[in-house]
Short mmCIF file of C-alpha atoms in Angstrom, two decimals:
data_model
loop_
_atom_site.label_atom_id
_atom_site.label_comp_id
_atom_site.label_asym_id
_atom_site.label_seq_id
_atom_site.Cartn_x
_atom_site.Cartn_y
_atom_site.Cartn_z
CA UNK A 1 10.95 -27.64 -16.71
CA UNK A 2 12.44 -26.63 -13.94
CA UNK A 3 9.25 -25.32 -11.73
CA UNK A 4 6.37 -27.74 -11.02
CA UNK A 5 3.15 -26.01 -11.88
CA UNK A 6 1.41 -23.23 -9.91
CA UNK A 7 -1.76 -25.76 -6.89
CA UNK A 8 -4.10 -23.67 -5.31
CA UNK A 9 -3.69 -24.01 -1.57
CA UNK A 10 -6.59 -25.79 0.03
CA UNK A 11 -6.72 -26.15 3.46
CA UNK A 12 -8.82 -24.77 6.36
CA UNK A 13 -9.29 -21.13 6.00
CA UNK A 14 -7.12 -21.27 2.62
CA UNK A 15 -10.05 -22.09 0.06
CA UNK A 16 -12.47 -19.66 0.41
CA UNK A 17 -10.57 -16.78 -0.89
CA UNK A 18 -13.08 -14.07 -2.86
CA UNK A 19 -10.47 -11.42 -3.10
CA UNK A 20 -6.77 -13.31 -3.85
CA UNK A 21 -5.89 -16.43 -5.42
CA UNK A 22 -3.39 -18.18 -3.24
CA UNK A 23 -0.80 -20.57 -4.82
CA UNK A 24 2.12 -22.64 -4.44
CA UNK A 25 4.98 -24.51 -6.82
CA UNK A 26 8.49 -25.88 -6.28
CA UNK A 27 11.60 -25.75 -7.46
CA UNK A 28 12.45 -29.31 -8.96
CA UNK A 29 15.92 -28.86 -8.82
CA UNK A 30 16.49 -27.31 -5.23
CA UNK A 31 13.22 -28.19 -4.18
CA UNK A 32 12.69 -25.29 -2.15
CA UNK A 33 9.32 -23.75 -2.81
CA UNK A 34 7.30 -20.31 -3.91
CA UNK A 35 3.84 -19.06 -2.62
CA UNK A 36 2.09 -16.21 -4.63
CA UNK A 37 -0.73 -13.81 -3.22
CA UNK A 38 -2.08 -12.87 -6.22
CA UNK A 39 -4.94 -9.71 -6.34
CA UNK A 40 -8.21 -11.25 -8.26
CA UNK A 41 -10.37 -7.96 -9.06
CA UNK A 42 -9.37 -6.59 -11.74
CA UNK A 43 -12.97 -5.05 -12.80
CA UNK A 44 -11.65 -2.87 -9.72
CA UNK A 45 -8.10 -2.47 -10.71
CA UNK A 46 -7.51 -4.84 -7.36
CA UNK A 47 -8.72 -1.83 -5.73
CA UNK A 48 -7.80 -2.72 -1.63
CA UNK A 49 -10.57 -2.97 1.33
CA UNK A 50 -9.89 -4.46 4.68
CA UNK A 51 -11.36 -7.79 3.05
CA UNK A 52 -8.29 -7.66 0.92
CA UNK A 53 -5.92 -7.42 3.88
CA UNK A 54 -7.95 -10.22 5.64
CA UNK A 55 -7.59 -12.75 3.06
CA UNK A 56 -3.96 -11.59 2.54
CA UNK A 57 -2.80 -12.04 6.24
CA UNK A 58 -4.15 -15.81 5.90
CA UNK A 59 -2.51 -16.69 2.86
CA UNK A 60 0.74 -14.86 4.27
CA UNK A 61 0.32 -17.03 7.69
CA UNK A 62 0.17 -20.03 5.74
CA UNK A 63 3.66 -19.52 3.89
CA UNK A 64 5.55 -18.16 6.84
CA UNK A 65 4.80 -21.25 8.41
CA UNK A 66 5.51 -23.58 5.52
CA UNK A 67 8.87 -24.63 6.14
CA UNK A 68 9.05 -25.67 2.15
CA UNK A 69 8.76 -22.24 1.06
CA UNK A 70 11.43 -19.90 0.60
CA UNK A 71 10.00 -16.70 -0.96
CA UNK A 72 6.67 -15.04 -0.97
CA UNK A 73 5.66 -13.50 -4.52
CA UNK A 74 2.77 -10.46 -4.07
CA UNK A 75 0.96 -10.33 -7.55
CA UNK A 76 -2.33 -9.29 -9.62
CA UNK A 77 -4.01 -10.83 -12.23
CA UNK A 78 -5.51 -8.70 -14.92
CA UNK A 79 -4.27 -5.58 -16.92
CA UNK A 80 -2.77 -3.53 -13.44
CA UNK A 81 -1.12 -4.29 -10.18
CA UNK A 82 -3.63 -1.93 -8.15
CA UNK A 83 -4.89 1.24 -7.89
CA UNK A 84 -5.06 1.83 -4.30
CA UNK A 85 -7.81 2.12 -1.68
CA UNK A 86 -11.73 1.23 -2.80
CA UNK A 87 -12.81 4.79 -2.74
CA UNK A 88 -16.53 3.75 -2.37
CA UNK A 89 -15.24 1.12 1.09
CA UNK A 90 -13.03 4.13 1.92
CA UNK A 91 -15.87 6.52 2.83
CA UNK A 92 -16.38 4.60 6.30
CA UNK A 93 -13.77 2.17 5.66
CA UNK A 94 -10.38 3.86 6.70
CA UNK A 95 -11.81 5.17 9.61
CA UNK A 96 -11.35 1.11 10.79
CA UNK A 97 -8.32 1.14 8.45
CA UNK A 98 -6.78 4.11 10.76
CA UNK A 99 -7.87 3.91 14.01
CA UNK A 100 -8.36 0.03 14.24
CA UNK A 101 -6.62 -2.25 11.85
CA UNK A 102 -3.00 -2.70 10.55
CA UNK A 103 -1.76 -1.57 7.32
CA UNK A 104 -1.39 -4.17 4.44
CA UNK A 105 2.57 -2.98 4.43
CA UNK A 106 2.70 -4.57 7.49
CA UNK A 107 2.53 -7.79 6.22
CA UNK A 108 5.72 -7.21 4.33
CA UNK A 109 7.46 -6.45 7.46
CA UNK A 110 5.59 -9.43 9.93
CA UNK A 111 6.83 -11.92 6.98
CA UNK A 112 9.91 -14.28 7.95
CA UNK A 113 10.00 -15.24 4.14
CA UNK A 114 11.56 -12.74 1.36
CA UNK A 115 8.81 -10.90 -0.38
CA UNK A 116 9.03 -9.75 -3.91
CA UNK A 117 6.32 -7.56 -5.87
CA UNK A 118 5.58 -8.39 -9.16
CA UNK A 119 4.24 -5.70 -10.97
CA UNK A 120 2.66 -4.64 -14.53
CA UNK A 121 0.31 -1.25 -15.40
CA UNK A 122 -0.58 0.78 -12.71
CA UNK A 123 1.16 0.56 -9.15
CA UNK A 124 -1.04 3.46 -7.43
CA UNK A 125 -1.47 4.94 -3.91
CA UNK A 126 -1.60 1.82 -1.08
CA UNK A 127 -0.25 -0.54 -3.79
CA UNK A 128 2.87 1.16 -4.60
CA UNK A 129 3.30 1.88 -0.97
CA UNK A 130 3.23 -2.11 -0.64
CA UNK A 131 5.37 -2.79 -3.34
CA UNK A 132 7.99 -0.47 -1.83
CA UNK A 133 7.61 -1.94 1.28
CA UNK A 134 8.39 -5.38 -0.53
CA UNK A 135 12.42 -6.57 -0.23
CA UNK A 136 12.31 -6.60 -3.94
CA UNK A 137 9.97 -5.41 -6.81
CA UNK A 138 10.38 -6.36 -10.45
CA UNK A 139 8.20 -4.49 -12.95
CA UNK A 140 6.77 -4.31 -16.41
CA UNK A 141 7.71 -2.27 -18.91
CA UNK A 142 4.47 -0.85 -18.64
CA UNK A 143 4.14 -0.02 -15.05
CA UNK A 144 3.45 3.29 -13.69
CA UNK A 145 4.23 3.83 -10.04
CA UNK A 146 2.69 6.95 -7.94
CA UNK A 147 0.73 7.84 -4.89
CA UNK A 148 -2.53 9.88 -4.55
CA UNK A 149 -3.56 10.46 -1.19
CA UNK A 150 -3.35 14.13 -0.94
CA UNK A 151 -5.48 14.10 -3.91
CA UNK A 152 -8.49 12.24 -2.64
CA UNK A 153 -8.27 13.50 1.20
CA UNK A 154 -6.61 10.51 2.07
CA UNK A 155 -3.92 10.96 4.69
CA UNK A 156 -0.99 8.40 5.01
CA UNK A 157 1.57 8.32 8.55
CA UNK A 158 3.48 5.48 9.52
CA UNK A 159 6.79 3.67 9.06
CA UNK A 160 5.92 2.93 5.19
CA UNK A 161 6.09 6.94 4.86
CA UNK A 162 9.74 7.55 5.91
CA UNK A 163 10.69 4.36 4.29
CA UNK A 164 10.12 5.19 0.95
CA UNK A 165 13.22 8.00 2.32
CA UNK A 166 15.59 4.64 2.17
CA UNK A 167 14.77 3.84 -1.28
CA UNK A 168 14.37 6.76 -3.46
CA UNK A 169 15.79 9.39 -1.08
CA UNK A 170 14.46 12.21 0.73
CA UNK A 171 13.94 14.69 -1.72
CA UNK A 172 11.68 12.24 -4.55
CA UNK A 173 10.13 10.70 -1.59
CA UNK A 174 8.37 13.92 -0.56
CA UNK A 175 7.62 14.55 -4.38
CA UNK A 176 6.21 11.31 -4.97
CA UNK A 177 3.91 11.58 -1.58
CA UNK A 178 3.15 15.50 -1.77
CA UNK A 179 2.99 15.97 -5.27
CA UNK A 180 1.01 12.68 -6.07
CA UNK A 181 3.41 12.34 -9.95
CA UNK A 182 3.63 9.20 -11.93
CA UNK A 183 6.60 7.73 -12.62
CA UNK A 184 6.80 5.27 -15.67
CA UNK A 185 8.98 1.91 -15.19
CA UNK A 186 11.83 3.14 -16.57
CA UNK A 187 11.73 6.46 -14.56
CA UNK A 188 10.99 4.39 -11.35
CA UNK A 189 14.55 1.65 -12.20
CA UNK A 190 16.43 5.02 -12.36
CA UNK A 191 15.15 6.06 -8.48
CA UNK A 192 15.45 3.07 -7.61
CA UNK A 193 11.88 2.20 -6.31
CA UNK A 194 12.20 -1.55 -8.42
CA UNK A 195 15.04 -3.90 -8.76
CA UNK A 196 14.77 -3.91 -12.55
CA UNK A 197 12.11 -3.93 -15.36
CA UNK A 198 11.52 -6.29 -18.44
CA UNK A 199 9.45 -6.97 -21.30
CA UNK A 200 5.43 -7.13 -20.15
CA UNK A 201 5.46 -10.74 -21.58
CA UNK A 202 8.69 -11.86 -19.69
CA UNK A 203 7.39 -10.66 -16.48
CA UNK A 204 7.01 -14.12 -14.94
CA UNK A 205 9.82 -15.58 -16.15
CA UNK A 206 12.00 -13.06 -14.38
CA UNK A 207 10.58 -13.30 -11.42
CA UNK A 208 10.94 -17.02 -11.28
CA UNK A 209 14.36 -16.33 -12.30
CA UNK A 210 14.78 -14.14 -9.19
CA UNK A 211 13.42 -17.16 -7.02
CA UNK A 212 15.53 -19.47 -8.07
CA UNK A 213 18.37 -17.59 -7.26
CA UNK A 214 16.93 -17.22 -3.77
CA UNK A 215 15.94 -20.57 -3.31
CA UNK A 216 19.71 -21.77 -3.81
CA UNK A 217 20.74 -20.01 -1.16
CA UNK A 218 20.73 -20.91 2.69
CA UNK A 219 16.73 -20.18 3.77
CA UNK A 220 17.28 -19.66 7.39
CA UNK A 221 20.33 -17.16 6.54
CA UNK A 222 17.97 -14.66 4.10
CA UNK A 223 15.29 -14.94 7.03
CA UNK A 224 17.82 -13.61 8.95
CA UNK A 225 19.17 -10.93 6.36
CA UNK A 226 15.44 -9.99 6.09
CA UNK A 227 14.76 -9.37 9.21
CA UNK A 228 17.94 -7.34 9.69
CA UNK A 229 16.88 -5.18 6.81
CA UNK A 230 13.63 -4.64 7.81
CA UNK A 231 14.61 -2.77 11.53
CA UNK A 232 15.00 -0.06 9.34
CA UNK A 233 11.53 0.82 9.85
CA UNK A 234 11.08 -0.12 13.30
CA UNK A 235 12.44 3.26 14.39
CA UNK A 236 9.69 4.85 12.72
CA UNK A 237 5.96 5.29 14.31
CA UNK A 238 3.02 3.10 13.32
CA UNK A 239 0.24 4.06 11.22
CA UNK A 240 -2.20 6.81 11.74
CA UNK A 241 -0.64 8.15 15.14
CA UNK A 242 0.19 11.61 13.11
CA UNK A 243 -3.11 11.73 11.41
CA UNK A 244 -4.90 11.35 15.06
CA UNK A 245 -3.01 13.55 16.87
CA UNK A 246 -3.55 16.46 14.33
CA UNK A 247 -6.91 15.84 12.99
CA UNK A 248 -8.87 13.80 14.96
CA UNK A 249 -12.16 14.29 13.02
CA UNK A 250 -10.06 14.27 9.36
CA UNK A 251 -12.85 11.60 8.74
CA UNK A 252 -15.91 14.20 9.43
CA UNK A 253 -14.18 17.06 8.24
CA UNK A 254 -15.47 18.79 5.09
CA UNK A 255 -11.62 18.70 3.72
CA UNK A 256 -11.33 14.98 4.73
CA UNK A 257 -14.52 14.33 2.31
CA UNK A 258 -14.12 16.37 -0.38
CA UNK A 259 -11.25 14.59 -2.29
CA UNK A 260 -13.16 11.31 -2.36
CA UNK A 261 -16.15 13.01 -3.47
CA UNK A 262 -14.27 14.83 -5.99
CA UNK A 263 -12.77 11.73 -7.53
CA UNK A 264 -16.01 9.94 -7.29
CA UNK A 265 -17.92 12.62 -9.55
CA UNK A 266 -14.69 13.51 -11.63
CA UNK A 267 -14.42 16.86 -10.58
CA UNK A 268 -11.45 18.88 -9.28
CA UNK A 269 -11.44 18.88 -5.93
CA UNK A 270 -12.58 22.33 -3.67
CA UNK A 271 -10.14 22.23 -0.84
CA UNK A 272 -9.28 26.09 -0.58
CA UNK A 273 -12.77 26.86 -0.80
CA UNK A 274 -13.17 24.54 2.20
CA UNK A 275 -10.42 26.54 3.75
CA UNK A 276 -11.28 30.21 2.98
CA UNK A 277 -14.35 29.67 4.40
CA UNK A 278 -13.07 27.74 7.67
CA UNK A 279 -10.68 30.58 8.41
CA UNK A 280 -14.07 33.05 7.84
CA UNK A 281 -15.58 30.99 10.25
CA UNK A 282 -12.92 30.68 12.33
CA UNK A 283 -12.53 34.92 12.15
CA UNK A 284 -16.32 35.30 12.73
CA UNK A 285 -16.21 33.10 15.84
CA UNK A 286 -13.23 35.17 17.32
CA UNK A 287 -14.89 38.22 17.05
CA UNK A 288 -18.19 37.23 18.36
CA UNK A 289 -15.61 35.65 21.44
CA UNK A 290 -14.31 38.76 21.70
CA UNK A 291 -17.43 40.86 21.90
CA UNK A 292 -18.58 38.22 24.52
CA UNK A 293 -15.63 39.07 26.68
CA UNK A 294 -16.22 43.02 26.20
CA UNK A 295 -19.91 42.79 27.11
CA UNK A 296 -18.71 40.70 30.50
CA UNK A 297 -16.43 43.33 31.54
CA UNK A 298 -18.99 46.05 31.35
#
């Protein structure tokens, strides 16, 4: 064997986790060693809430300070890798998420240690974004990779946007975002959103390969490499600066709920009836302005 096995962390503020299972081994022969984040709801599909991101950051913190460790492995257990955003903890939730918290992606990018994504069945919204955001992601035969926000009224501005423009290119980055497809693992190693994909069952076993490879080279020089990479999306604005600048109520807006409540009670969403009658509105306002004006000039 060439991996000791997979410890729970304990330590202060490391073994109380409700959200992620946090874990270390090490590489007998190099002895350099691995820490995996792993996602633990998977009656939610490892559905993300601010919790999540909490218990993340601390488990994160803990390896980038571990001088043992020379990757960082983001992973879920159950049947999928995550289906985005809680849409029930979204409702008030991403108003925090927005306006007063970091993004998980960030994370990726505040991380000295090479992160890699391992990922099986669904990859959706905020956890494909993370993936992507990952320096490498190796998936399962059965993944399926995609983002929704447009379809549940869930707006998304930031450097993890723009970035996806450096993977996949410009063109299927604004069709994965706007259009909100789903791209099967075989579809997403030909864009070249993951590194490569493998047999469901040989998932692990690749990705271990991958950090052995890693771990045999020169840890202080791939810190380095990493965080040369990663001023790729320095140049880009933070999170949510867009989204408040250009709808500063998206949150209380009629448009900015109906696509969760849509989703929630499986309907198709009613956003250009929202629309139609905003601009009625809108038109009915004007003209009563308008008579306003005409009666003051009289």
């Amino acid at each position: 064997m060439s991996w000791t096995d997979w410890q729970t962390v304990q330590g202060e503020g490391l073994d109380n986790f409700e959200l992620i299972i946090y874990e270390k081994k090490t590489h007998t022969a190099s002895g350099g060693g691995v820490a995996r984040v792993s996602l633990n709801t998977p009656e939610k599909m490892n559905t993300l809430t601010l919790d999540t991101v909490d218990e993340m950051f601390r488990a994160f913190y803990d390896a980038n300070h571990d001088p043992a460790i020379g990757v960082i492995v983001v992973a879920a257990r159950g049947k999928h890798f995550g289906a985005g955003g809680d849409v029930d903890w979204e409702r008030w939730g991403l108003r925090e998420a927005f306006y007063n918290r970091y993004p998980h992606n960030r994370l990726m990018r505040m991380s000295r240690k090479p992160v890699i994504a391992q990922v099986q069945g669904y990859c959706i919204a905020g956890h494909n974004h993370m993936a992507y955001c990952c320096d490498f992601t190796i998936a399962a035969d059965n993944a399926i990779f995609g983002q929704a926000g447009p379809k549940v009224s869930s707006p998304a501005d930031g450097f993890f946007v723009p970035y996806l423009t450096k993977v996949v290119g410009a063109k299927k980055a604004r069709e994965m975002w706007m259009l909100c497809r789903k791209y099967p693992a075989d579809e997403a190693l030909q864009m070249g959103l993951v590194n490569t994909v493998v047999p469901l069952e040989q998932l692990e076993a690749e990705v271990d390969q991958w950090c052995e490879e890693m771990l045999a080279k020169s840890p202080g020089c791939l810190e380095v490499l990493k965080a040369s990479f990663d001023q790729e999306m320095d140049g880009y604005k933070e999170s949510c600066i867009n989204s408040a600048a250009m709808y500063p109520d998206w949150f209380d807006m009629p448009e900015g709920k109906e696509g969760g409540e849509a989703f929630v009670n499986k309907r198709p969403p009613k956003f250009w009836d929202i629309r139609k009658r905003e601009a009625e509105l809108r038109a009915q306002l004007l003209a009563e302005y308008e008579e306003e004006i005409a009666r003051g000039k009289q």
